[in-house]
mmCIF file with all atom_site columns, C-alpha atoms in Angstrom:
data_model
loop_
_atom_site.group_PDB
_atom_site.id
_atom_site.type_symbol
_atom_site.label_atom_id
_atom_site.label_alt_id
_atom_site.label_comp_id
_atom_site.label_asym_id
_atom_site.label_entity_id
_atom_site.label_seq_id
_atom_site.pdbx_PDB_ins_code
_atom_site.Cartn_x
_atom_site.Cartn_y
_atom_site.Cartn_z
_atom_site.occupancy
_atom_site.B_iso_or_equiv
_atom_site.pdbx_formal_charge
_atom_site.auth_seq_id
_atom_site.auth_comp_id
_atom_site.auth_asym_id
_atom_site.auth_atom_id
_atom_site.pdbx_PDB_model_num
ATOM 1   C CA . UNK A 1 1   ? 67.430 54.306  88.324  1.00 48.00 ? 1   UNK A CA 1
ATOM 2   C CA . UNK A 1 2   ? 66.635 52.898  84.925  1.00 46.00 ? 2   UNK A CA 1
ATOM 3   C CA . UNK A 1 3   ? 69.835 50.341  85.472  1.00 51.00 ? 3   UNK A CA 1
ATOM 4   C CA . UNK A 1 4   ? 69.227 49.275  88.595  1.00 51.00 ? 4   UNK A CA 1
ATOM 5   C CA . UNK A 1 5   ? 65.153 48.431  87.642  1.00 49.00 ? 5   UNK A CA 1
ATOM 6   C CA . UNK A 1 6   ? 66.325 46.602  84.610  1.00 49.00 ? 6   UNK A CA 1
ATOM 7   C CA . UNK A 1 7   ? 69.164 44.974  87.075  1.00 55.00 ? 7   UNK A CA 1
ATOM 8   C CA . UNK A 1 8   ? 66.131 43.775  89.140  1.00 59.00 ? 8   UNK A CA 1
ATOM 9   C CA . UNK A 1 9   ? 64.201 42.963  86.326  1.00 61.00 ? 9   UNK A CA 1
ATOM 10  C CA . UNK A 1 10  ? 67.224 40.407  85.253  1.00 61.00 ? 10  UNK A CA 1
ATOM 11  C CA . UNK A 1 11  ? 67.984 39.251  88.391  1.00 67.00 ? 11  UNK A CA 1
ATOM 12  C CA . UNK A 1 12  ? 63.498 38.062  89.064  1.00 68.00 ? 12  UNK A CA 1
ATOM 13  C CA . UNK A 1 13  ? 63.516 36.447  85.376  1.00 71.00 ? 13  UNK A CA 1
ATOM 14  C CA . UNK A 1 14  ? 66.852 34.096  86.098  1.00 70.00 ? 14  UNK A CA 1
ATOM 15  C CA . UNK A 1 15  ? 65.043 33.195  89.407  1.00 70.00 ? 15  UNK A CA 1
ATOM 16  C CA . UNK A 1 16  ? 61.813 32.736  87.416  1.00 73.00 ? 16  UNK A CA 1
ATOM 17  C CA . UNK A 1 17  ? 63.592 29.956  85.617  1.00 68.00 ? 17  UNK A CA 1
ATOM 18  C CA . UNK A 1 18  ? 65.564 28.752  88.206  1.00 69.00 ? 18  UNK A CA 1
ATOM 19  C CA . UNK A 1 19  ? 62.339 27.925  90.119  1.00 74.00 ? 19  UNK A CA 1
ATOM 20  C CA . UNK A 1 20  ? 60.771 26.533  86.633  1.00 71.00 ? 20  UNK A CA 1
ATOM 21  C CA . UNK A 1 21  ? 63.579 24.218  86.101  1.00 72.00 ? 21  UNK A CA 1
ATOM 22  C CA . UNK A 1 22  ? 63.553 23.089  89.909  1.00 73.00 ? 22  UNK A CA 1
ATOM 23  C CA . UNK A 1 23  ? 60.265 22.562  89.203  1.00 75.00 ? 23  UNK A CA 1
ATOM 24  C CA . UNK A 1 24  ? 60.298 20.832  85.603  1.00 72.00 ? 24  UNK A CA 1
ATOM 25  C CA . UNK A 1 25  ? 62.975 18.835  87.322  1.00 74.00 ? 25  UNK A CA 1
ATOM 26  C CA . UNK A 1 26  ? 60.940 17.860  90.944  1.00 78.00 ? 26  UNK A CA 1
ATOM 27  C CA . UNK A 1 27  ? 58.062 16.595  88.566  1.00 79.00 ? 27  UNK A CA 1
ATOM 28  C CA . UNK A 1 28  ? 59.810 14.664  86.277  1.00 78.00 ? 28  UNK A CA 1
ATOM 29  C CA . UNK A 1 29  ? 62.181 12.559  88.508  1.00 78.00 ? 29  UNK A CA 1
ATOM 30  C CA . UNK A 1 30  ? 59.404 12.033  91.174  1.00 82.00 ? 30  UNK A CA 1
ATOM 31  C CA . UNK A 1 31  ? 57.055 10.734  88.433  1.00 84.00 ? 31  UNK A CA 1
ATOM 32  C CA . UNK A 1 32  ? 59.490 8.325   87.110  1.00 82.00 ? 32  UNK A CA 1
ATOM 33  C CA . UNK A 1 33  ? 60.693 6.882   90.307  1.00 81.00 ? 33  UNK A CA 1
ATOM 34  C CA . UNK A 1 34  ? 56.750 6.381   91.364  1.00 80.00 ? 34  UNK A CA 1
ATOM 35  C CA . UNK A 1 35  ? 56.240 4.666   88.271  1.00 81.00 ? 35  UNK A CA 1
ATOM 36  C CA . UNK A 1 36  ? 59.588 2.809   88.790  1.00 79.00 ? 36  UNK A CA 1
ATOM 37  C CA . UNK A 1 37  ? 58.385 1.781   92.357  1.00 77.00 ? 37  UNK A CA 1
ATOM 38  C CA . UNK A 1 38  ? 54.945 0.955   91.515  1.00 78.00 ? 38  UNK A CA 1
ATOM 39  C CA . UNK A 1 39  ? 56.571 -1.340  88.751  1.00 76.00 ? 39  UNK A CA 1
ATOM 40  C CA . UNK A 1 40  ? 59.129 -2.827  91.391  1.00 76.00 ? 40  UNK A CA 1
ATOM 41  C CA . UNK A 1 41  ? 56.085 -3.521  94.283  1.00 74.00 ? 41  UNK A CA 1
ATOM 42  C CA . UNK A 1 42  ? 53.839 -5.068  91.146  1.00 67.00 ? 42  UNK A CA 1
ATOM 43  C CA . UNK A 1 43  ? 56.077 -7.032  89.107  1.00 67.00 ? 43  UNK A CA 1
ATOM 44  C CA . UNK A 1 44  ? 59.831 -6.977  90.259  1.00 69.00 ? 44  UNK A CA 1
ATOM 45  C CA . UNK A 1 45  ? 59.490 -7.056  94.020  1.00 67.00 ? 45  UNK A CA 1
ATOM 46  C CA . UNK A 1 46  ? 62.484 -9.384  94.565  1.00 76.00 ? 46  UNK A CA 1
ATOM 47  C CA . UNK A 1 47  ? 64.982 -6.469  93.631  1.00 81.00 ? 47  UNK A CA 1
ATOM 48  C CA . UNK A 1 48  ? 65.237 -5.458  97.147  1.00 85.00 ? 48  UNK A CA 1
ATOM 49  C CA . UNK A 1 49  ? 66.422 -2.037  98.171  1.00 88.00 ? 49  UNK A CA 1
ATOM 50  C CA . UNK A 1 50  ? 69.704 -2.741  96.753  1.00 91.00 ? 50  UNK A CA 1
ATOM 51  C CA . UNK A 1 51  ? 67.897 -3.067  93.296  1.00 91.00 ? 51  UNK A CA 1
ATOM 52  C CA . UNK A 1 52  ? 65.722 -0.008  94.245  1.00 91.00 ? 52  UNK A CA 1
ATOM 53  C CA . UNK A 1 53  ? 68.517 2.543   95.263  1.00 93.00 ? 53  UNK A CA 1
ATOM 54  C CA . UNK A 1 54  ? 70.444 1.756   92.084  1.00 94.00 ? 54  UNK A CA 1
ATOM 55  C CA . UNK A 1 55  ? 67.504 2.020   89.322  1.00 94.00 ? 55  UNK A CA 1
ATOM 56  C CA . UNK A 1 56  ? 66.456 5.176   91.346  1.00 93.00 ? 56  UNK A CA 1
ATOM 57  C CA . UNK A 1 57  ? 69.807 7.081   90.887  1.00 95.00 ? 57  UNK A CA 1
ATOM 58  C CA . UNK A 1 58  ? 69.777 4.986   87.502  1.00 96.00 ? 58  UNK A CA 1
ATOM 59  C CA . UNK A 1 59  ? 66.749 7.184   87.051  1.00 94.00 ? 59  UNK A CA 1
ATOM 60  C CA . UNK A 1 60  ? 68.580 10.301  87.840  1.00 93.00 ? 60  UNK A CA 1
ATOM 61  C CA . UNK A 1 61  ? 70.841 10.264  84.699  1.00 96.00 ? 61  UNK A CA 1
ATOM 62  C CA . UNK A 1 62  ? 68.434 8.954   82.115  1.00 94.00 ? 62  UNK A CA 1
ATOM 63  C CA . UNK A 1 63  ? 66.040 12.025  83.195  1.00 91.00 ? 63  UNK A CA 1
ATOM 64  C CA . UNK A 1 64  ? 68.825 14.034  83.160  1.00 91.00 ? 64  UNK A CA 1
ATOM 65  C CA . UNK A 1 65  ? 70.064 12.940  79.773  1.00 93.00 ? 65  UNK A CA 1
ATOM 66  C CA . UNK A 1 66  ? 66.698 12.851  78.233  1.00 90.00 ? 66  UNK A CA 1
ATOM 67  C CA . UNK A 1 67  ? 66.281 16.350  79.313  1.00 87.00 ? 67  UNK A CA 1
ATOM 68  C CA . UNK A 1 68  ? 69.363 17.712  78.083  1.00 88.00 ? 68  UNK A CA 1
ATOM 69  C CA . UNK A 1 69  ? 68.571 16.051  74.648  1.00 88.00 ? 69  UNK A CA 1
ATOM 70  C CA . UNK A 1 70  ? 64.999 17.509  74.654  1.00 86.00 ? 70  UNK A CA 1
ATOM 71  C CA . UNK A 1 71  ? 66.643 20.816  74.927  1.00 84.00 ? 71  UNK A CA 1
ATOM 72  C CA . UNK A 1 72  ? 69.017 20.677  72.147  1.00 85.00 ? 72  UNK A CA 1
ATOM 73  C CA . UNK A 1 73  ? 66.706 19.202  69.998  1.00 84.00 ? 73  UNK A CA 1
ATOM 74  C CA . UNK A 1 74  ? 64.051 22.455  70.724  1.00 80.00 ? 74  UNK A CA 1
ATOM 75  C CA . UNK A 1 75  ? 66.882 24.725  71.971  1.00 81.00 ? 75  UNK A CA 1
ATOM 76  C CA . UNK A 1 76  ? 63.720 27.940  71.794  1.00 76.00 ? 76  UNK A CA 1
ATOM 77  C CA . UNK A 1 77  ? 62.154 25.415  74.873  1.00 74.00 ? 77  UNK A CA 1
ATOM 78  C CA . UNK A 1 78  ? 65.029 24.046  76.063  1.00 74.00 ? 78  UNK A CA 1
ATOM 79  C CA . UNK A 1 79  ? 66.335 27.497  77.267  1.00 73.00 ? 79  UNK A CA 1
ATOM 80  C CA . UNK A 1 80  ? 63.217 27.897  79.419  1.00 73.00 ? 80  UNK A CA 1
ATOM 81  C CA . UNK A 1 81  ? 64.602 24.599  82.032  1.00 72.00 ? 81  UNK A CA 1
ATOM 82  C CA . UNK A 1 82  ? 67.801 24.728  80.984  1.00 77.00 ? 82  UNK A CA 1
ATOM 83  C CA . UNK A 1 83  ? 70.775 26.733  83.021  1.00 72.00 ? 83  UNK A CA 1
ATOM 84  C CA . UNK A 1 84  ? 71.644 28.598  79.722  1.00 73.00 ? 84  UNK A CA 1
ATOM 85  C CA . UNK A 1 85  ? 71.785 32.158  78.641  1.00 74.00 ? 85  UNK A CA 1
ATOM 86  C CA . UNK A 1 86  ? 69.449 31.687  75.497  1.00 74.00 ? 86  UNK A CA 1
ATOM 87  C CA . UNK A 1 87  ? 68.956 28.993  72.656  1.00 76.00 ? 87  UNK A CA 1
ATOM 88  C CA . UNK A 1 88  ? 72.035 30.423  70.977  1.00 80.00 ? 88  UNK A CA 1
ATOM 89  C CA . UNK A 1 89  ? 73.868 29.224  73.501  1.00 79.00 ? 89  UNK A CA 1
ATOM 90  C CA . UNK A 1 90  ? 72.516 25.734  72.999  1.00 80.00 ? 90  UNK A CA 1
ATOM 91  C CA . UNK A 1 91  ? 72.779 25.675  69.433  1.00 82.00 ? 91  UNK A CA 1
ATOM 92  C CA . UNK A 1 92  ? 76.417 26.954  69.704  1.00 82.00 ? 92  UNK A CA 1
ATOM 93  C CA . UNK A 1 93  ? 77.220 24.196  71.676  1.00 83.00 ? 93  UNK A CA 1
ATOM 94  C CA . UNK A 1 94  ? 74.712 21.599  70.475  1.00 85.00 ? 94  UNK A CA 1
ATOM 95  C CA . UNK A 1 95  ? 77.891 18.693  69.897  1.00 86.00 ? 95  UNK A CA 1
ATOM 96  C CA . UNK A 1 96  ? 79.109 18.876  73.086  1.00 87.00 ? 96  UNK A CA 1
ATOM 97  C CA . UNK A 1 97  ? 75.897 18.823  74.397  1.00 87.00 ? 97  UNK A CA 1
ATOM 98  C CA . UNK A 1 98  ? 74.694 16.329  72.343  1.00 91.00 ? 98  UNK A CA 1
ATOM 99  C CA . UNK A 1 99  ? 77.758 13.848  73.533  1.00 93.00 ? 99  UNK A CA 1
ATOM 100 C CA . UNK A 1 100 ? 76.803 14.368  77.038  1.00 92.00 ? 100 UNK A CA 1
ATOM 101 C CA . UNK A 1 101 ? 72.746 13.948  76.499  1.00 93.00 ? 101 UNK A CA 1
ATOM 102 C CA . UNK A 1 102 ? 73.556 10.590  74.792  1.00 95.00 ? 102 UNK A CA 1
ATOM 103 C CA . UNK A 1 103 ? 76.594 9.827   77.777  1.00 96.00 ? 103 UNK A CA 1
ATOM 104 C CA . UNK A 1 104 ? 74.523 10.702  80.316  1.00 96.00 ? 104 UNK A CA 1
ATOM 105 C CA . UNK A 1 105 ? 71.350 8.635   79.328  1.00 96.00 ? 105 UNK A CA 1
ATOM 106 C CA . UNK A 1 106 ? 74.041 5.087   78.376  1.00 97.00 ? 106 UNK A CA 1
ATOM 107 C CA . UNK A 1 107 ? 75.667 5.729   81.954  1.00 97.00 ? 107 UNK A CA 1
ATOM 108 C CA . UNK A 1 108 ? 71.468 5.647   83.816  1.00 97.00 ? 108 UNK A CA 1
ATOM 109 C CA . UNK A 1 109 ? 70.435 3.194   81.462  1.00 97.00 ? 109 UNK A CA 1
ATOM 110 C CA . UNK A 1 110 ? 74.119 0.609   82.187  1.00 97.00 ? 110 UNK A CA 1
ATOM 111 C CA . UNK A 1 111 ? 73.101 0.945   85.920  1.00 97.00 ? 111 UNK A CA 1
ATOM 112 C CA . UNK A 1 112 ? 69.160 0.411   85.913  1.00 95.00 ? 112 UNK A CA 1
ATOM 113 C CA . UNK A 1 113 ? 70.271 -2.546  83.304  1.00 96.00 ? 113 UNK A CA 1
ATOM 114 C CA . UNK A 1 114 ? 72.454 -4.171  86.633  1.00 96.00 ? 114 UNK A CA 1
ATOM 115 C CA . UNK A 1 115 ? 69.632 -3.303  88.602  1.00 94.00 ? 115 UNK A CA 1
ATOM 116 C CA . UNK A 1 116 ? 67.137 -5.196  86.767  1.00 93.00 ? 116 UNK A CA 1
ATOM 117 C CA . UNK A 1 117 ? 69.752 -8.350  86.320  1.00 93.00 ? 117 UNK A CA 1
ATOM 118 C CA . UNK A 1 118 ? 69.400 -11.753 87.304  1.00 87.00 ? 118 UNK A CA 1
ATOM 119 C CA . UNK A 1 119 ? 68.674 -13.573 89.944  1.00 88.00 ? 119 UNK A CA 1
ATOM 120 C CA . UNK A 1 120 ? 67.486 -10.706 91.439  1.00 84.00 ? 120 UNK A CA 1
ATOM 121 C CA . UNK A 1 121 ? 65.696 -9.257  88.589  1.00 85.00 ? 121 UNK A CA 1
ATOM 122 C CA . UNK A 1 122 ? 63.963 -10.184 85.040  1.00 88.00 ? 122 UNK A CA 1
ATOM 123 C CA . UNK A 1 123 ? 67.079 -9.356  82.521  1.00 92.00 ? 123 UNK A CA 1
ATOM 124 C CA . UNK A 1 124 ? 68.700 -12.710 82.041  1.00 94.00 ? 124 UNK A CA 1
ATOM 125 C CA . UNK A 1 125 ? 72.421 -12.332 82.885  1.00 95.00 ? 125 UNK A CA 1
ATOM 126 C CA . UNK A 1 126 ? 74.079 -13.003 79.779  1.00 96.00 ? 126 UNK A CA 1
ATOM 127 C CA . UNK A 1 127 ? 71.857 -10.002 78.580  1.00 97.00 ? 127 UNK A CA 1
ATOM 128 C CA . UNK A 1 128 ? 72.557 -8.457  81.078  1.00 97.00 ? 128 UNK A CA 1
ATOM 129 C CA . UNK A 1 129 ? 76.002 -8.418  80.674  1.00 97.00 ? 129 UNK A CA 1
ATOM 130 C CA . UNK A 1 130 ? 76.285 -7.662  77.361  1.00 98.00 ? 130 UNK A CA 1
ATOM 131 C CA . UNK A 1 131 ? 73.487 -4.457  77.707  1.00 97.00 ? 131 UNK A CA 1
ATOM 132 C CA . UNK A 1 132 ? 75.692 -2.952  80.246  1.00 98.00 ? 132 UNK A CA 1
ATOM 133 C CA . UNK A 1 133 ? 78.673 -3.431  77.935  1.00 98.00 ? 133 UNK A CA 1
ATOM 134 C CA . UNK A 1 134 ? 76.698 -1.326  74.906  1.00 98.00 ? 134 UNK A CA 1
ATOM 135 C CA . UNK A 1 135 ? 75.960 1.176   77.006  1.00 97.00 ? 135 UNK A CA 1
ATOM 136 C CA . UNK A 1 136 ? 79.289 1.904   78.933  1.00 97.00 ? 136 UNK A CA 1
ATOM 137 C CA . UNK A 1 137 ? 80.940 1.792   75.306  1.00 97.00 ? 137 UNK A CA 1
ATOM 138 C CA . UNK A 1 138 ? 78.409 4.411   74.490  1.00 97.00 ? 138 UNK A CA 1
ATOM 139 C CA . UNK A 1 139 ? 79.306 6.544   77.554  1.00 96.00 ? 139 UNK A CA 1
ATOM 140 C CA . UNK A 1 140 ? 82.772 5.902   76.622  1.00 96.00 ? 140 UNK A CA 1
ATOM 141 C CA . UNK A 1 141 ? 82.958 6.998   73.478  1.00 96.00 ? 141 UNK A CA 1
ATOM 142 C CA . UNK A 1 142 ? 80.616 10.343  73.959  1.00 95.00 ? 142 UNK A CA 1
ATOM 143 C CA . UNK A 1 143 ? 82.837 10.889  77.216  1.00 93.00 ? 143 UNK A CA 1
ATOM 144 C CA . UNK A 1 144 ? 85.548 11.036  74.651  1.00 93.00 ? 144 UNK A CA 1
ATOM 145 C CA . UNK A 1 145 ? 83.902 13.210  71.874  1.00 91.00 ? 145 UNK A CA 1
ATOM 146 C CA . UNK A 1 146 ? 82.896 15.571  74.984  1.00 91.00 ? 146 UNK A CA 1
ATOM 147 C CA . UNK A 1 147 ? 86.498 15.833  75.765  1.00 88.00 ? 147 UNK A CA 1
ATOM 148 C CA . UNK A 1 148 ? 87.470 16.792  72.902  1.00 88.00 ? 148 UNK A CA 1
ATOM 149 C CA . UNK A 1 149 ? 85.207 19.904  72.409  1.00 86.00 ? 149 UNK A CA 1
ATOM 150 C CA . UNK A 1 150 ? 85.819 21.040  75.695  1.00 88.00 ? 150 UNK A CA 1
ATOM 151 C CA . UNK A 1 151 ? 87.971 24.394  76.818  1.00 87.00 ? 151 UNK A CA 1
ATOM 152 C CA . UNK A 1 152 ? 90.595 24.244  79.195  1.00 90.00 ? 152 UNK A CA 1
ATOM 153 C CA . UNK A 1 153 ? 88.245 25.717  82.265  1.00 89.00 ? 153 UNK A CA 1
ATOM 154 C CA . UNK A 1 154 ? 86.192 22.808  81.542  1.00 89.00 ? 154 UNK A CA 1
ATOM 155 C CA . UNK A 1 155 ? 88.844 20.099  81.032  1.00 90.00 ? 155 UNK A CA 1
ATOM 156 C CA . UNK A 1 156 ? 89.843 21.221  84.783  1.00 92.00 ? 156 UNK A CA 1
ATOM 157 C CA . UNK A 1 157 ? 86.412 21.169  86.202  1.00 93.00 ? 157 UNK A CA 1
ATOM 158 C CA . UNK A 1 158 ? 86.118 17.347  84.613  1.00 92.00 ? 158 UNK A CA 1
ATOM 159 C CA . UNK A 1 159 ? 89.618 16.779  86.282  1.00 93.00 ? 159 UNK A CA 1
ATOM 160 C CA . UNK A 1 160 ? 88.179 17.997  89.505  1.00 95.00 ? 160 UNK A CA 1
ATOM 161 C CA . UNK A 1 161 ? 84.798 15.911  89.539  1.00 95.00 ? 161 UNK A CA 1
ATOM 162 C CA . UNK A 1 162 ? 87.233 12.891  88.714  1.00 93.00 ? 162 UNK A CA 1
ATOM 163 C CA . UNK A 1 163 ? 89.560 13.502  91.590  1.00 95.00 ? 163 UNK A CA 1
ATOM 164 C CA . UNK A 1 164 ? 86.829 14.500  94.056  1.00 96.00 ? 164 UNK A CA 1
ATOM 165 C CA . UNK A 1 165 ? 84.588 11.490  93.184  1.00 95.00 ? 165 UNK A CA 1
ATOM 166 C CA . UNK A 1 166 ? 87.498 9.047   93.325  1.00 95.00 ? 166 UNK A CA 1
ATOM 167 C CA . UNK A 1 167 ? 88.399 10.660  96.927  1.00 95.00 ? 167 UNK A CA 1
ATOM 168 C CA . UNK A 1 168 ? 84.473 10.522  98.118  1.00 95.00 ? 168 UNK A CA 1
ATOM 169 C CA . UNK A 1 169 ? 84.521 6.856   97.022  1.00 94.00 ? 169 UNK A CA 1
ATOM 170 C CA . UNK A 1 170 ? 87.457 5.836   98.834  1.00 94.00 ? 170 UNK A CA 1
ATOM 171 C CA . UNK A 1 171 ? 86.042 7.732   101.578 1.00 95.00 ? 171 UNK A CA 1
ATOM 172 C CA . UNK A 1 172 ? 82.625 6.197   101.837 1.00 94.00 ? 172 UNK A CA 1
ATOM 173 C CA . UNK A 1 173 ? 83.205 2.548   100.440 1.00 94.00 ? 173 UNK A CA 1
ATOM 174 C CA . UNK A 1 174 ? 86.347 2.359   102.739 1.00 94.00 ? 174 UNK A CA 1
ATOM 175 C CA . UNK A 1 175 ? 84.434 3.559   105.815 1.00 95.00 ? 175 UNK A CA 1
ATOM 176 C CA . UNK A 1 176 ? 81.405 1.055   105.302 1.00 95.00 ? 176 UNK A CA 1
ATOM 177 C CA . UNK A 1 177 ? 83.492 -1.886  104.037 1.00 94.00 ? 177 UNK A CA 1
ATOM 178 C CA . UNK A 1 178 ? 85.561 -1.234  107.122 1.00 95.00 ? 178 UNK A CA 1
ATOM 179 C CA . UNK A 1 179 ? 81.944 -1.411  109.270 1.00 96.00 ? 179 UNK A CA 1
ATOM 180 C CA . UNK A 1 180 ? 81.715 -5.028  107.562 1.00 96.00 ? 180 UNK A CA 1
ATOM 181 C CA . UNK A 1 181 ? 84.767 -6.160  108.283 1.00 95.00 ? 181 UNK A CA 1
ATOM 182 C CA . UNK A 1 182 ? 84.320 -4.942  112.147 1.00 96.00 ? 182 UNK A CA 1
ATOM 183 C CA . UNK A 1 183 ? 80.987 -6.288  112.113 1.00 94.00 ? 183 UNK A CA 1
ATOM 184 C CA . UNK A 1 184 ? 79.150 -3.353  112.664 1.00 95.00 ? 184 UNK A CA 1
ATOM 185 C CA . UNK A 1 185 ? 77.244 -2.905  109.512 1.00 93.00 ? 185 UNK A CA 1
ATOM 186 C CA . UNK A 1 186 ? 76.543 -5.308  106.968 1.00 93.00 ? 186 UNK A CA 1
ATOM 187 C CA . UNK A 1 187 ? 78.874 -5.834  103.566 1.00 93.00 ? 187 UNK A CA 1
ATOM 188 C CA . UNK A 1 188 ? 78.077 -3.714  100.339 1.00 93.00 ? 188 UNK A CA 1
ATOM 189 C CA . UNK A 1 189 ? 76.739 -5.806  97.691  1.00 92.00 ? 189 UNK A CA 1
ATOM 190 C CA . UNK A 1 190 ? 78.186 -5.841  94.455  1.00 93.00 ? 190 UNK A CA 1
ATOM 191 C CA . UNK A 1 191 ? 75.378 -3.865  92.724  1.00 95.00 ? 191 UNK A CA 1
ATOM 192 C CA . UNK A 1 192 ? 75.633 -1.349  95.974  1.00 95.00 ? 192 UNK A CA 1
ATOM 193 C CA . UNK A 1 193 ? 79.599 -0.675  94.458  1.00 96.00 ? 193 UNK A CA 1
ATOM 194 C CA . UNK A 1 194 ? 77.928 0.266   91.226  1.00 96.00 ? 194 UNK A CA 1
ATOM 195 C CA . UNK A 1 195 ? 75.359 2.819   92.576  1.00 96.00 ? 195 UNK A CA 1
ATOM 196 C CA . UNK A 1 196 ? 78.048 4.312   94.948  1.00 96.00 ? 196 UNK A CA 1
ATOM 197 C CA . UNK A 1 197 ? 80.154 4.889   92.004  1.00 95.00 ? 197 UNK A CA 1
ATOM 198 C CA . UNK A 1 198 ? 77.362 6.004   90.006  1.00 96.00 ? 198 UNK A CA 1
ATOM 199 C CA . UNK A 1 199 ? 75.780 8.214   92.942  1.00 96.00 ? 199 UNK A CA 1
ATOM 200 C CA . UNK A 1 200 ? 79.317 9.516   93.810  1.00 95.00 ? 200 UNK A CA 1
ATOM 201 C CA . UNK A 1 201 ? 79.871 10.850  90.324  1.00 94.00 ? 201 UNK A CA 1
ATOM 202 C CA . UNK A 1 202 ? 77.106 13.258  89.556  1.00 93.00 ? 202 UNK A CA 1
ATOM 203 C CA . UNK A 1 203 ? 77.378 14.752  93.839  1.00 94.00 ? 203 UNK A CA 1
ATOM 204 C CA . UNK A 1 204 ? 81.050 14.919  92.887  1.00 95.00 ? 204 UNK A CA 1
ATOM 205 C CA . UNK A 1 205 ? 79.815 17.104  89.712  1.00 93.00 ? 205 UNK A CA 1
ATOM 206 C CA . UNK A 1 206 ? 77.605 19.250  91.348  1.00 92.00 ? 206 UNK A CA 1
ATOM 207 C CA . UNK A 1 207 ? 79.794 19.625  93.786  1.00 93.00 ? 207 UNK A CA 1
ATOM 208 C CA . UNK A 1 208 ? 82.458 21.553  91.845  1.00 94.00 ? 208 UNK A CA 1
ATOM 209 C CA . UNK A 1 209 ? 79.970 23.051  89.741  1.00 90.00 ? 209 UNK A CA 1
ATOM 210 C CA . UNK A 1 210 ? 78.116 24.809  92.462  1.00 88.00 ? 210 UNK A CA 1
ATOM 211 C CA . UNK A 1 211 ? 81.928 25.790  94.079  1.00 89.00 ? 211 UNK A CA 1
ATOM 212 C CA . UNK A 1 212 ? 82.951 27.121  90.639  1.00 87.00 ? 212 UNK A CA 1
ATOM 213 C CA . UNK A 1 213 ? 79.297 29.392  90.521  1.00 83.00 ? 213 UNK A CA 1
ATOM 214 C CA . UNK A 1 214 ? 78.347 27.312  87.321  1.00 80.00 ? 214 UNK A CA 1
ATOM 215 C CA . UNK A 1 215 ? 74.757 26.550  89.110  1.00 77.00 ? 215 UNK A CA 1
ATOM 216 C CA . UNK A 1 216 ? 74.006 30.010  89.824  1.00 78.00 ? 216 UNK A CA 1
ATOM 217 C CA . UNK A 1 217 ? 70.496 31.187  87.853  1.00 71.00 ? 217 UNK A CA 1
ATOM 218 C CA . UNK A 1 218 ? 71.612 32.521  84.236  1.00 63.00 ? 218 UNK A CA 1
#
């Protein structure tokens, strides 16, 4: 009896946080893309909703990133939003988490830098140009230093997300450049290649994730 109460007990507290980190999570990315959109209506309203779409999923990774960093660096709070076991676990991996905080946050902060680009938007395009370029070094080189501190299971879920993602682009760029070219829809813009590759990555990752039971409440 005593097992299966403390079963239940376990079972309520992961949902508990589960619903807390949904929650966390709902608040945070729907304050930042108001704020974003109020900004783009006030001041940047000739971004149109190519500009939008991008430095909305832009928005997705930075608030990811940033809360994946916030949790490392208070692992005691961090295990309250975070899909962990307990702090330990944070602390025990804090470098490879660390790499992908900082990866994550380049890769949102590269794509809300196209979005905000000339002619379109206020970042000149030489600075433009060479702002993206920082930041996909960055999420280069903590891609790499992930790599290297990860186990084989999770050297074959990143070779799954790649191989999934690349197949979901094909899929979706192919079918609507193919609507172009028939006349049926109208042509991607460069900046929309950027935020389906972007957007295409992280469903890609949940994707597997949630297939291998890595999403489910711990």
């Amino acid at each position: 009896m005593m097992k299966i109460e403390d079963r239940t007990s376990g079972e309520v507290r992961k949902w508990r946080k589960f619903a807390i980190s949904l929650g966390v999570g709902a608040v945070c990315g729907g304050l930042s893309s108001f704020l974003f959109l109020s900004l783009v209506d006030g001041t940047f309203d000739q971004l149109g909703k190519s500009g939008e779409v991008a430095g909305l999923v832009a928005l997705v990774y930075i608030v990811t990133g940033l809360a994946l960093g916030f949790g490392l660096f208070i692992p005691n709070l961090g295990a309250r939003f975070l899909n962990v076991e307990d702090s330990d676990e944070l602390r025990e991996q804090r470098a490879q988490l660390a790499f992908a905080s900082a990866g994550t946050t380049a890769a949102g902060i590269a794509l809300m830098i196209a979005a905000l680009a000339a002619p379109a938007g206020p970042i000149a395009a030489p600075v433009a140009l060479a702002g993206f370029a920082i930041a996909m070094l960055i999420f280069v080189i903590t891609s790499v230093g992930t790599a290297k501190r990860q186990d084989e299971f999770m050297r074959a879920i990143s070779r799954e997300v790649a191989a999934l993602a690349f197949y979901l682009i094909a899929l979706t760029g192919g079918a609507w450049t193919l609507m172009a070219h028939l006349g049926l829809a109208n042509a991607p813009a460069p900046l929309d290649w950027l935020t389906m590759m972007w957007a295409v990555l992280l469903l890609a990752a949940f994707g597997v994730c949630a297939g291998r039971g890595l999403l489910k409440p711990r």
